[in-house]
Coordinates of C-alpha atoms and ligand atoms in Angstrom, one line a residue:
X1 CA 119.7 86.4 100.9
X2 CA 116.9 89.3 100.9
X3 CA 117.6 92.1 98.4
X4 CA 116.7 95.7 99.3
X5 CA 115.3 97.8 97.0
X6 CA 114.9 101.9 98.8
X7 CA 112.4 104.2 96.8
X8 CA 113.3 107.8 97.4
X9 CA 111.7 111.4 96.4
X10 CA 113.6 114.3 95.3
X11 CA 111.4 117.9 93.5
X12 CA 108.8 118.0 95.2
X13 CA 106.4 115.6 97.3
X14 CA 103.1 113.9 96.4
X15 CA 104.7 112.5 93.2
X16 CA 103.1 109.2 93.9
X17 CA 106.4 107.6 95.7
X18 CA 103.8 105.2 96.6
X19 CA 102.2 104.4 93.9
X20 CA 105.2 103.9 92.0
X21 CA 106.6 101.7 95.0
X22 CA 103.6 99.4 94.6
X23 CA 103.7 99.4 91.5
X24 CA 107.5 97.5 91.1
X25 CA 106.0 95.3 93.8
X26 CA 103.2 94.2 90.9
X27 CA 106.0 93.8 88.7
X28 CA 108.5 91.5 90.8
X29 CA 105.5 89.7 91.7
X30 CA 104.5 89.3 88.2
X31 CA 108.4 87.9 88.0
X32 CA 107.5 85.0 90.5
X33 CA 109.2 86.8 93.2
X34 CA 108.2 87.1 97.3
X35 CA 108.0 91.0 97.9
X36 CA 107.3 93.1 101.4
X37 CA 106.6 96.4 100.9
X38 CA 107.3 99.0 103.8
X39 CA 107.4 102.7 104.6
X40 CA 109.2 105.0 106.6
X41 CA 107.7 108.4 107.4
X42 CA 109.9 110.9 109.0
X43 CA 107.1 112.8 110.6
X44 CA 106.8 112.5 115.0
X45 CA 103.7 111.3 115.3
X46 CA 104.2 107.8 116.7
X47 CA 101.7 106.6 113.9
X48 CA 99.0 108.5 111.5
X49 CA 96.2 107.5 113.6
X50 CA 96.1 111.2 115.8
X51 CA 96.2 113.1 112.2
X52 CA 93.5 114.9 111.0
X53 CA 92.5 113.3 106.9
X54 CA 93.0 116.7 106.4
X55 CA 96.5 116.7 107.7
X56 CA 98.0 113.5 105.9
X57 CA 94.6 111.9 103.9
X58 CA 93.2 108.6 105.1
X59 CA 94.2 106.4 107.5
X60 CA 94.6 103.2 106.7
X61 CA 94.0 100.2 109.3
X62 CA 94.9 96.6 109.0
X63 CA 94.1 93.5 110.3
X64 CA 96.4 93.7 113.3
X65 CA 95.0 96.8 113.9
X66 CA 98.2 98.9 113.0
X67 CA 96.4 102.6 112.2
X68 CA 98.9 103.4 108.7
X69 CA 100.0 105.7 106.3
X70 CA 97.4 105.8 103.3
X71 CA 100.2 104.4 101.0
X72 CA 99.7 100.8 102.6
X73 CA 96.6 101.0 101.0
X74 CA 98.3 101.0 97.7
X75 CA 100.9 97.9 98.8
X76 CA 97.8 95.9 99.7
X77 CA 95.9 96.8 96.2
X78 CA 98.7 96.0 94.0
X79 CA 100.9 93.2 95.7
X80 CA 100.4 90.2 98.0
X81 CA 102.8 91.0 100.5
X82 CA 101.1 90.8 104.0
X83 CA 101.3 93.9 106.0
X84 CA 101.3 94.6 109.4
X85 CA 102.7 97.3 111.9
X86 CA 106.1 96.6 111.2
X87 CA 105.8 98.3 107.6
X88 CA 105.2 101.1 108.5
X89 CA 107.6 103.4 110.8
X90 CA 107.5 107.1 111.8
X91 CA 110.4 109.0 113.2
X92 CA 108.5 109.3 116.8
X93 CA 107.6 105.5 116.9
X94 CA 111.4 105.2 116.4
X95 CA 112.4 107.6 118.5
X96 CA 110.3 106.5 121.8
X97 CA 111.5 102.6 120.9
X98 CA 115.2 104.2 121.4
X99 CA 114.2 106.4 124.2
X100 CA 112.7 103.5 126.3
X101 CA 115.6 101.5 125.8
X102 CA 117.3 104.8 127.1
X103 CA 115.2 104.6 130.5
X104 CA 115.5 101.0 130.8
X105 CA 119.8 101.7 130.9
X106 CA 120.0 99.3 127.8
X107 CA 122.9 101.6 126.2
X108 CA 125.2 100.8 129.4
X109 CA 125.8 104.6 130.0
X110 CA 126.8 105.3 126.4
X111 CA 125.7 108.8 124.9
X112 CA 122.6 107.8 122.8
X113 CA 122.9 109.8 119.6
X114 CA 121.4 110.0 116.3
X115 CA 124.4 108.1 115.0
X116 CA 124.7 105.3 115.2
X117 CA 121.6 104.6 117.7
X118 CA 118.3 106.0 115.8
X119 CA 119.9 104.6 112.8
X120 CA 120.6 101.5 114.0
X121 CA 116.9 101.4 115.0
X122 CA 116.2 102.3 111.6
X123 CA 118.4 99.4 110.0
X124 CA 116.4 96.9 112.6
X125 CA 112.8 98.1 111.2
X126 CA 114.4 97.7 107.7
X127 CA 115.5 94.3 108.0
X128 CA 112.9 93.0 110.3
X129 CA 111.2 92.5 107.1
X130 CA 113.7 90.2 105.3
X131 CA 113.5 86.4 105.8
X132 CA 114.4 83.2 104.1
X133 CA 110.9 83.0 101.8
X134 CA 110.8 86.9 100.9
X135 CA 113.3 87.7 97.9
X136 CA 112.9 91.8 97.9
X137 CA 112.1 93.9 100.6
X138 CA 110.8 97.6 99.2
X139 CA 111.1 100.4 101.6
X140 CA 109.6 103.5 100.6
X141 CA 111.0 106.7 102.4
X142 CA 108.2 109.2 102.7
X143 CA 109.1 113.0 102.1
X144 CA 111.7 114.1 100.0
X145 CA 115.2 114.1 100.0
X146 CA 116.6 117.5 101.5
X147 CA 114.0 117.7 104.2
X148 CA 115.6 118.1 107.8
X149 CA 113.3 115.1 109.9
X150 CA 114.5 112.8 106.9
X151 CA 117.9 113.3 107.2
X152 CA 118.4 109.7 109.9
X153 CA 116.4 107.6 107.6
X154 CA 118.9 108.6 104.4
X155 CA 121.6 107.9 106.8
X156 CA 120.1 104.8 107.6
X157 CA 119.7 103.2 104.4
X158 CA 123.2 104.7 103.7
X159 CA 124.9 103.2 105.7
X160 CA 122.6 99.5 104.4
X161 CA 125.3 97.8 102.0
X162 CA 128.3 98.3 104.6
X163 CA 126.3 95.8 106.3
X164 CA 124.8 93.7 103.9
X165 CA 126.7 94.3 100.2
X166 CA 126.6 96.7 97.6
X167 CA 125.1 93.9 95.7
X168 CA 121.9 93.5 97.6
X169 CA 120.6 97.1 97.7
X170 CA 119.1 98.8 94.7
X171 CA 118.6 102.4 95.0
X172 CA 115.5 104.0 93.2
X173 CA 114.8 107.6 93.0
X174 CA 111.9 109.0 92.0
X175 CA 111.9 112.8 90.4
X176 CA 110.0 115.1 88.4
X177 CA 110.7 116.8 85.1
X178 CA 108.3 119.7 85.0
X179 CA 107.0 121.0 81.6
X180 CA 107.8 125.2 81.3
X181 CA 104.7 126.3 79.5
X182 CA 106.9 129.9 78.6
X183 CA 109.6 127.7 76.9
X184 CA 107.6 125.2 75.7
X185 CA 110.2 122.7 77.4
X186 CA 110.8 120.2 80.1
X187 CA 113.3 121.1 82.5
X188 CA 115.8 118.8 83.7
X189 CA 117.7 120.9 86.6
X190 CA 115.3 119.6 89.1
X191 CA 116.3 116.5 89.3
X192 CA 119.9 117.1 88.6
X193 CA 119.9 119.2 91.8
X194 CA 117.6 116.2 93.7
X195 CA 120.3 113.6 92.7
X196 CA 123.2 115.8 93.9
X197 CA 121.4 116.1 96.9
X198 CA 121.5 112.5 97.4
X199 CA 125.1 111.9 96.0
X200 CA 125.8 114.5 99.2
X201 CA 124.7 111.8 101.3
X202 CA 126.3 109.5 100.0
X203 CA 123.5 107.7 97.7
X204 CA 124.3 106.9 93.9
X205 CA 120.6 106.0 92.7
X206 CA 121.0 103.2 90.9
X207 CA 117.9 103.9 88.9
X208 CA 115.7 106.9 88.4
X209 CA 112.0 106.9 87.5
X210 CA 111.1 110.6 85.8
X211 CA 107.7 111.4 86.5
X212 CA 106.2 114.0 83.9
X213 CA 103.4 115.0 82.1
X214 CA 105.2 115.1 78.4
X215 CA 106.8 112.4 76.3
X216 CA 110.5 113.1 78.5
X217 CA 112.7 111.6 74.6
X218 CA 115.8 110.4 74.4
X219 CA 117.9 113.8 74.6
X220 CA 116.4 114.7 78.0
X221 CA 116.8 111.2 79.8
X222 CA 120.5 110.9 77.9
X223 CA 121.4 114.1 79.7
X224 CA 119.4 113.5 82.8
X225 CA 121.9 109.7 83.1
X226 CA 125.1 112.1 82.1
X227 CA 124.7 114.6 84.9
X228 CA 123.3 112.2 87.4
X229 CA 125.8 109.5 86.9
X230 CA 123.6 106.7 85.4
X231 CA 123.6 104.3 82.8
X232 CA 121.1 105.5 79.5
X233 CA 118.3 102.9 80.0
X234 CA 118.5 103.4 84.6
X235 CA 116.4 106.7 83.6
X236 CA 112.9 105.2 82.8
X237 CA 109.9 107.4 82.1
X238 CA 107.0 107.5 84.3
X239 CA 104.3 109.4 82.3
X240 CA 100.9 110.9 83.8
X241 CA 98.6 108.2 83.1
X242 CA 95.3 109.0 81.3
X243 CA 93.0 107.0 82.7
X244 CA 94.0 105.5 85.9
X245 CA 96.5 104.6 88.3
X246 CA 96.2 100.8 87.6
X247 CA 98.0 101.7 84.5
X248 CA 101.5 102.2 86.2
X249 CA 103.2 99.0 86.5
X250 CA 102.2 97.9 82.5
X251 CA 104.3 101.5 81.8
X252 CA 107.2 100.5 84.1
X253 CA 108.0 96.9 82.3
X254 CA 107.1 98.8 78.8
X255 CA 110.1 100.8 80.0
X256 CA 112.3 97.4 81.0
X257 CA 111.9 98.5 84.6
X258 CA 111.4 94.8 86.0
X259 CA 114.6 93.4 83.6
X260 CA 117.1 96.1 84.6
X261 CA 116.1 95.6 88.8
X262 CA 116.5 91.4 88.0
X263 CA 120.0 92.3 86.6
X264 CA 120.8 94.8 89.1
X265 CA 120.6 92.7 92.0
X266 CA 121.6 89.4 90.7
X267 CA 117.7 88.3 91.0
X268 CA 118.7 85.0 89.0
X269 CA 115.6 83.0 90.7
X270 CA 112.9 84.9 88.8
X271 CA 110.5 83.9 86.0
X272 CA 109.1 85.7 82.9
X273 CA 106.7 88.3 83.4
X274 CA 103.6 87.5 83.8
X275 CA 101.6 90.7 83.0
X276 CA 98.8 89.6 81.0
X277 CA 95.7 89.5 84.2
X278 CA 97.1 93.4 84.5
X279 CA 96.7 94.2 80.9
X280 CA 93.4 92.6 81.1
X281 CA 92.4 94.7 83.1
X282 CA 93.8 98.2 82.0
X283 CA 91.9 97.2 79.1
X284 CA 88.9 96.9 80.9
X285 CA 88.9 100.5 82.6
X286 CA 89.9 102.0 79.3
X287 CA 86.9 100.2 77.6
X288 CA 83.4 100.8 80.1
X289 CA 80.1 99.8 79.1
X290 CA 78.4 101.7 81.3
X291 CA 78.3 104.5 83.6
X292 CA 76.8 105.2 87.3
X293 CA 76.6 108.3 89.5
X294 CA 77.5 108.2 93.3
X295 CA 77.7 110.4 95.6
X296 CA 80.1 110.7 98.5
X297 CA 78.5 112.6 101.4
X298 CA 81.5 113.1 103.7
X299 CA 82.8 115.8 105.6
X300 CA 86.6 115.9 103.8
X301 CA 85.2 115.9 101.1
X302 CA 87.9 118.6 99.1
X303 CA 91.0 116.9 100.4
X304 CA 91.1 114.1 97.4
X305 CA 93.0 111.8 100.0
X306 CA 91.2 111.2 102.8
X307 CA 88.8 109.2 101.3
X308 CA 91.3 107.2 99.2
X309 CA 90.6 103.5 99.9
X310 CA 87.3 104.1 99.2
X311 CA 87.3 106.0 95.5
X312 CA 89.6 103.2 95.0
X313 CA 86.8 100.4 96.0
X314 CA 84.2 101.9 93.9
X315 CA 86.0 101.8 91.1
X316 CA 87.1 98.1 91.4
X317 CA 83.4 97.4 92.0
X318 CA 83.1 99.3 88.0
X319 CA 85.7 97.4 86.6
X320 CA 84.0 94.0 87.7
X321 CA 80.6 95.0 86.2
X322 CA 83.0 97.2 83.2
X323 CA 81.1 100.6 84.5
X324 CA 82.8 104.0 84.6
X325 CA 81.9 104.7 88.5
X326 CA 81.5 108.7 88.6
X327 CA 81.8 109.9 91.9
X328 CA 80.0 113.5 93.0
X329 CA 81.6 114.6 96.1
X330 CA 79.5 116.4 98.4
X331 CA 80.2 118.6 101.3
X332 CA 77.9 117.0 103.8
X333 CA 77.4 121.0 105.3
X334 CA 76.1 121.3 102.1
X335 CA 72.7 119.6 103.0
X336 CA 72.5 121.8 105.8
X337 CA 71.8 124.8 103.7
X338 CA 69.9 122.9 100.6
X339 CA 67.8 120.8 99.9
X340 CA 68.7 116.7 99.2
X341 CA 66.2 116.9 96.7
X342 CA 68.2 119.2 94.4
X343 CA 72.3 118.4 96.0
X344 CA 71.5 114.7 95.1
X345 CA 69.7 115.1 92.1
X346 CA 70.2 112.4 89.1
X347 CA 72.5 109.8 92.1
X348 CA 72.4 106.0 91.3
X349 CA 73.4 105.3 94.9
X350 CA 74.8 107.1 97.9
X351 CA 77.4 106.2 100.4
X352 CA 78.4 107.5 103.6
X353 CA 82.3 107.0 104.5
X354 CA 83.7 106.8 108.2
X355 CA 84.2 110.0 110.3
X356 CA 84.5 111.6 113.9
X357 CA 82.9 114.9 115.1
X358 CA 80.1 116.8 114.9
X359 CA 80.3 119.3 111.6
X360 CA 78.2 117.8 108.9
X361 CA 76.4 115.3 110.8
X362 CA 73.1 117.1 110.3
X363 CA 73.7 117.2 106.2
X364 CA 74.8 113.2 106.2
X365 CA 71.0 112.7 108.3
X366 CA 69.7 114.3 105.3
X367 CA 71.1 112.8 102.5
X368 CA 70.3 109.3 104.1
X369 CA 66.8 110.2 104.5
X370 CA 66.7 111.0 100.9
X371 CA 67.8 107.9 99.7
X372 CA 66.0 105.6 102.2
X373 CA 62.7 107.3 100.9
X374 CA 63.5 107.7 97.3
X375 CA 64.5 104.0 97.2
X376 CA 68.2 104.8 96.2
X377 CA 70.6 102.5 97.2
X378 CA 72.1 103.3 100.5
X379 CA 75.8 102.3 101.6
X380 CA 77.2 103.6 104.9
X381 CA 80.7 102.6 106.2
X382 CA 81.4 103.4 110.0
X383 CA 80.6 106.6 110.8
X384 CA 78.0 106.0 107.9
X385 CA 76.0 103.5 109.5
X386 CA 75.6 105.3 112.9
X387 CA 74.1 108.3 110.9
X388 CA 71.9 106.0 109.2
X389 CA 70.7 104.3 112.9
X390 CA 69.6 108.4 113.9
X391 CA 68.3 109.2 110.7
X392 CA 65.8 106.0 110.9
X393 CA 65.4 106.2 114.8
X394 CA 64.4 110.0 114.2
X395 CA 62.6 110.0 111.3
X396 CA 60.7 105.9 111.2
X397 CA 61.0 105.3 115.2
X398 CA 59.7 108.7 116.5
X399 CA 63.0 108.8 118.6
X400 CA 62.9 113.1 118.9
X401 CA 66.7 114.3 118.6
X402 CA 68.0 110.5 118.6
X403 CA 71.7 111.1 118.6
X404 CA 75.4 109.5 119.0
X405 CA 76.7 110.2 122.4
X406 CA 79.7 111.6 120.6
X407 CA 77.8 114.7 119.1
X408 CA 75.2 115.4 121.5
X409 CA 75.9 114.2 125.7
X410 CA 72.7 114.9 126.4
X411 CA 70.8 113.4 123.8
X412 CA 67.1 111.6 125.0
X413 CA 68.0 108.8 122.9
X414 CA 71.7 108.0 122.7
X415 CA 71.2 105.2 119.8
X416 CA 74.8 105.6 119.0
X417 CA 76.7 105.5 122.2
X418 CA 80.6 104.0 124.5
X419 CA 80.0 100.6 125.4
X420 CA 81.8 99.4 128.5
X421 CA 85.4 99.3 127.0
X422 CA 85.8 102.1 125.5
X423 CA 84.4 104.2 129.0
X424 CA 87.1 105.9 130.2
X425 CA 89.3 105.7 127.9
X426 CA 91.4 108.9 127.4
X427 CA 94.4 108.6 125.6
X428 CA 94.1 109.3 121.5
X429 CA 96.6 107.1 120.1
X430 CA 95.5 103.6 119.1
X431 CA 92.9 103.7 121.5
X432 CA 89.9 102.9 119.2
X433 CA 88.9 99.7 119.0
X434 CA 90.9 98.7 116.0
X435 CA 91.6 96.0 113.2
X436 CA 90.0 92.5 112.0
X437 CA 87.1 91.3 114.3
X438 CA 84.7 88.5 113.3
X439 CA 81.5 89.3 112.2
X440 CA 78.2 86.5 111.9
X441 CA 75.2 87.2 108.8
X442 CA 72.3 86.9 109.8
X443 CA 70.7 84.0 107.4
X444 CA 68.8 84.9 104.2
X445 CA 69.7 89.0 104.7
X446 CA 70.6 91.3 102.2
X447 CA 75.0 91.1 103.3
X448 CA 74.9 87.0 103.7
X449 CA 73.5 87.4 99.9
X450 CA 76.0 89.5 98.7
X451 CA 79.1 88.1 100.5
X452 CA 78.0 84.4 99.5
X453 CA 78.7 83.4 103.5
X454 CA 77.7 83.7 106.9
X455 CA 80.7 84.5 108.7
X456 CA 83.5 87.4 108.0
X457 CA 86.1 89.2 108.7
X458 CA 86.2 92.4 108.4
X459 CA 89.0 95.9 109.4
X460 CA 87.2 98.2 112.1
X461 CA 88.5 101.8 113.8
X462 CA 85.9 103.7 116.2
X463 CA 84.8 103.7 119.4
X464 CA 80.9 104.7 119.3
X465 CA 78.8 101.4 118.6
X466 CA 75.1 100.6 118.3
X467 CA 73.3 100.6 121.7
X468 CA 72.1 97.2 122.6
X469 CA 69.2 99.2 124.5
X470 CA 67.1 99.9 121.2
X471 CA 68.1 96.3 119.5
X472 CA 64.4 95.4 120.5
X473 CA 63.0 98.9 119.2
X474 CA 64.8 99.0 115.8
X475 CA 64.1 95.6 114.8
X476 CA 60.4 95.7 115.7
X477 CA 60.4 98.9 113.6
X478 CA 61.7 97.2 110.7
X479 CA 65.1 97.5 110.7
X480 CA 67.3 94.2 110.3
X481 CA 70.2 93.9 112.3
X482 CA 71.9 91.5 110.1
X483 CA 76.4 91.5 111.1
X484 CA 76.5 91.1 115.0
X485 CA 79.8 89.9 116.8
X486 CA 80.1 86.4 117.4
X487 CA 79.6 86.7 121.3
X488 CA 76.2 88.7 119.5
X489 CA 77.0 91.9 122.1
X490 CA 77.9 94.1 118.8
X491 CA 75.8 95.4 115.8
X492 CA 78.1 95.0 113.0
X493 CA 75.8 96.0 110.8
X494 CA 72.2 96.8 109.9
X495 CA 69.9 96.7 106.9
X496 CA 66.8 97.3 105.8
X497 CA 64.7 95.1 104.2
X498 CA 62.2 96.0 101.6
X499 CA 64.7 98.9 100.3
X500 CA 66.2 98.4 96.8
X501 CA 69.7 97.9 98.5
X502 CA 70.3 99.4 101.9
X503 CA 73.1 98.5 103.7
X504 CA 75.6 99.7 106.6
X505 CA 78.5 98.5 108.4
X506 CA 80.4 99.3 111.2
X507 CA 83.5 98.2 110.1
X508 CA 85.8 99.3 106.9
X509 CA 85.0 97.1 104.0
X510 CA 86.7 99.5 101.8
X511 CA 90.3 98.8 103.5
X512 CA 89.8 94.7 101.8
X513 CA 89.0 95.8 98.0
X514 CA 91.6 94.8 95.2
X515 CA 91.6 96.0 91.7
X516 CA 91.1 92.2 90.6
X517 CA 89.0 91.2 93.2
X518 CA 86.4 94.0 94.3
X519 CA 84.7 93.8 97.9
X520 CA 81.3 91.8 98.0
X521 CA 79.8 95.1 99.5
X522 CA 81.2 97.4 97.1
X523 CA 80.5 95.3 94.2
X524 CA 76.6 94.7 95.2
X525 CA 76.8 98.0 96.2
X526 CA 77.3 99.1 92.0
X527 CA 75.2 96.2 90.6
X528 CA 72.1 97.8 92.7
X529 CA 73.4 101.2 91.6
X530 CA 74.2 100.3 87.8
X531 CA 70.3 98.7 87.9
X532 CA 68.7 102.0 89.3
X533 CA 70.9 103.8 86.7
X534 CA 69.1 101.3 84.2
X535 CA 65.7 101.4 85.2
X536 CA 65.8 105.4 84.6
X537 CA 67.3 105.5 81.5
Ligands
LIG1 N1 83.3 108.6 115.0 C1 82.7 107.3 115.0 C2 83.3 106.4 116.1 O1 84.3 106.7 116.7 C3 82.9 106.7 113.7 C4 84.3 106.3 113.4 C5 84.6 106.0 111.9 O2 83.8 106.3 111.1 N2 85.7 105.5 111.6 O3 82.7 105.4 116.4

C-alpha cells in the first residue's frame, strides 16, 4: 500500500515548503524507497503558465509539456520521481474538471458542492499518484494554512485516512520560529497558533519542521511539542543554511527526520541511509577552487524567482568544475541607458534567459553585441537566442532594424517570426508550443562537442521561432545553425564558430540540470567561462 506523506505551511509563506518537500524526497530515496512528489496550489488559474514571473517566479515546463509551479523544479533536482501534469494541481484546474462533469449531467441532478465533490476531486488528484511500485506519495500544499482558497484542499487531505488508514498518512507541518531582535529571543507563539489552526481542521501534524534562523535548543522545541501536541524528537529543526540549499536534506537526517517518517508509517521495506554522494557534494560547494563572474541579462531580473532553474543550473555547472559561480544580475533596461562596456565590466561569460515582450529587448541586443565582439562567452536560452539572431542579423548581416515579429509587426526583416502553427492562435493558456521535442547536432559543432552526441532531447515553451527565410543568409554570413528538428523545418539552435564559446538554444536546457549531474550546456558553458576568468588573471 502507498503511504502519504502531506507537507503543510503555517506563519507565513515562502518558507521553502518546497524545498523542504524535496528535500524528505532525497532522504526516502536515500532509504531505497520509490517516491512521487506533487503539489497542490490553491490559486484559480488553471495552471501557472498565464502568470507573470513576477506574479509567482518561474514557470517550470516538463517533458509532457505540463507549464508548472517553480517548486517542480526543486522535485526534479533533488529526487527521481518522474513528473508530469498530474503533480501539479491548482484550484481552477480542479474546479473546471468538476464543472465539466457538471455540464456533461455526470452528478445525476445532485447539488454539486464543495463537499464532498471538489474534494473528492481533490482526493482523485491525490491518489492518482499511488501505485503498486511507488512506496510514498508527497503532496505539498502551497499557501498557508488559514488562507480562505486553501480551505478544500485541508479538507481534502482531512478527510485522507477515513479512506485509506490513519496508518498510511503522515502529516508534516512546516512553521517558522522568528528571532525578536528587542528581546533577544525566538518566539514560539507562531506556530502554536499555525498548529491550532490546523487542529481546527481537524489535522494533528504528526511532525513539525521549525524553520529559523537561530540554534531553536531543547527548551523551545520541548515547549513547541507540549503546546502543539507532539512527541519531543516530531519537532526537528530546520536551520537557515549558510551556504546553499543543497544542504537541506543532510540537516534533516542529522535531525532523525528519515528514522522517525520510517517508524511513523510502518515503512519496514527500507534500507539504511545512503547519504554519502549528498555529503560529497555539500562538501564540494562549501570547499570551491575557483570563482567566475556571470551575468544574467534578463528583464525580471529583481524578483530572485523567476529565473530559478537557471541560478540553479549554473551553479551545478560550478560544483562539477568546484567553482563558486557568482552571478551579477542585470536589468537588461539598464543597457538602454549605459554603456555594455562599463554594466558588463570584469564578466567571464554572459547568458540570456527566456522571456516574452518588448521592454528590455534593446539592452539584451546590447549586451550580446558586447560579448560576441569582446570574445566573452555567450549563452542564450529561448528568448536569448532570438535576441542573439537580431543582434547578428543587425549588426554582422546589415539587416537595418531586423526584429522578432513579436516586438515590432512591421519589422523589414522579421528574422524572428510565427511559423504556420502557431498563426492564429489566440487563446493564452498552454498554447505555446510546449515540452520535450527532438533536436539533431549538426556534426563536428560547438553543442555536438559539448553534449558528447548528435541527437537530444530537450524542454521548449514559446511560440516565435527562427525564420527559415534567412537560413541561407545567416549561414553564408557565418553563423552555424547547429540544433534543427528532426523533420530539419526548426532552428533549435545556432552558433557561431570562431567565437570562444557562443551558443544559443531555443529550448530550456536549464529545466534538465541536477545538482549531481549538471547540463552539458551549462557545464561547457562554465569551463569556457572559468578559462576566460583564467586567462585574465
Ligand atoms: N517570447 C519568445 C517566444 O514566445 C521567447 C519565449 C521564451 O523565452 N520562453 O518565442
Amino acid at each position: 500500500m502507498t503511504k502519504h506523506i502531506f507537507v503543510t505551511g503555517g506563519v507565513v509563506s515562502s518558507l521553502g515548503k518546497g524545498l523542504t518537500s524535496a528535500s524528505i524526497g532525497t532522504i526516502l530515496e536515500r532509504r531505497g524507497l520509490k517516491v512521487r512528489m506533487q503539489k497542490l496550489d490553491p490559486y484559480i488559474n488553471v495552471d501557472p503558465g498565464t502568470m507573470s514571473p513576477f506574479q509567482h517566479g518561474e514557470v517550470y515546463v516538463l517533458d509532457d509539456g505540463a507549464e508548472t509551479d517553480l517548486d517542480l523544479g526543486h522535485y526534479e533536482r533533488f529526487t527521481n520521481s518522474p513528473l508530469t501534469r498530474d503533480s501539479n494541481f491548482t484550484s481552477g484546474r480542479i474546479y473546471l474538471k468538476v464543472i465539466q462533469k457538471e455540464r456533461d449531467g455526470k452528478y445525476l441532478g445532485k447539488t454539486v458542492q464543495v463537499v464532498p465533490h471538489i474534494t473528492d476531486e481533490i482526493k482523485a488528484a491525490i491518489r492518482g499518484l499511488a501505485g503498486p511500485d511507488v512506496d510514498v506519495v508527497i503532496t505539498e500544499l502551497g499557501g498557508t494554512v488559514g488562507d480562505i482558497e486553501g480551505l478544500p484542499f485541508f479538507e481534502a487531505i482531512r478527510q485522507m485516512p477515513l479512506d485509506i488508514g490513519r496508518e498510511n498518512c503522515l502529516f508534516v507541518h512546516l512553521t517558522l520560529v522568528p528571532y525578536l531582535k528587542a528581546a533577544k529571543e525566538l518566539k514560539t507563539k507562531p506556530t502554536q497558533h499555525s498548529v491550532q489552526q490546523l487542529r481546527q481542521i481537524g489535522i494533528q501534524p504528526d511532525i513539525l519542521i521549525v524553520r529559523t534562523e537561530r540554534d531553536l535548543g531543547q527548551e523551545n522545541a520541548d515547549k513547541i511539542a507540549l503546546f502543539c501536541n507532539l512527541e519531543k524528537r516530531a519537532v526537528i529543526e530546520e536551520k537557515d543554511k549558510e551556504f546553499s540549499i543543497y544542504e537541506v536534506p543532510s540537516g534533516l537526517v542529522e535531525y532523525g527526520l528519515d528514522k522517525l517518517i520510517l517508524e511513523k508509517l510502518h515503512l519496514l521495506q527500507a534500507g539504511p541511509s545512503g547519504m554519502e554522494d549528498w555529503d560529497d557534494l555539500v562538501h564540494r560547494i562549501k570547499n570551491p577552487k575557483h570563482d567566475v563572474n556571470i551575468a544574467v541579462v534578463g528583464k525580471y531580473i529583481e524578483h530572485r524567482d523567476a529565473y530559478k532553474s537557471i541560478y540553479e543550473a549554473l551553479d551545478h555547472a560550478g560544483f562539477s568544475h568546484s567553482t563558486r559561480v557568482i552571478v551579477k544580475r542585470i536589468e537588461a533596461e539598464q543597457l538602454e541607458r549605459q554603456e555594455a562596456a562599463s554594466v558588463l565590466a570584469g564578466i567571464d561569460g554572459l547568458l540570456v534567459p527566456g522571456g516574452f515582450g518588448h521592454r528590455g529587448i534593446e539592452g539584451k541586443i546590447q549586451a550580446v553585441r558586447y560579448a560576441r565582439e569582446h570574445q566573452i562567452p555567450f549563452f542564450g536560452i529561448c528568448l536569448g537566442m532570438q535576441v542573439a539572431v537580431i543582434e547578428y542579423g543587425r549588426h554582422q548581416l546589415g539587416l537595418d532594424d531586423a526584429n522578432s515579429t513579436e516586438f515590432d509587426t512591421a519589422t523589414p526583416h522579421p528574422v524572428i517570426c510565427l511559423l504556420e502553427e502557431q498563426r492564429g492562435i489566440e487563446t493564452k493558456g498552454a498554447s505555446m508550443r510546449l515540452g520535450a521535442q527532438p533536436c539533431n547536432l549538426a556534426e563536428g559543432s560547438l553543442l555536438a562537442k559539448v553534449y558528447g552526441k548528435s541527437e537530444v532531447s530537450e524542454r521548449h515553451r514559446h511560440r516565435y521561432e527562427f525564420n527559415p527565410d534567412y537560413r541561407e543568409q545567416f549561414q553564408s554570413g557565418g553563423m552555424s545553425l547547429s540544433g534543427v528538428s528532426p523533420n530539419g523545418k526548426l532552428v533549435e539552435a545556432i552558433e557561431l564558430p570562431g567565437h570562444p564559446w557562443f551558443a544559443a538554444v531555443q529550448f530550456h536546457p536549464e529545466f534538465k540540470s541536477k545538482p549531481h549531474h549538471p547540463h552539458p550546456l551549462f557545464h561547457g558553458f562554465i569551463e569556457a567561462a572559468l578559462k576566460r576568468h583564467q586567462s585574465r588573471k
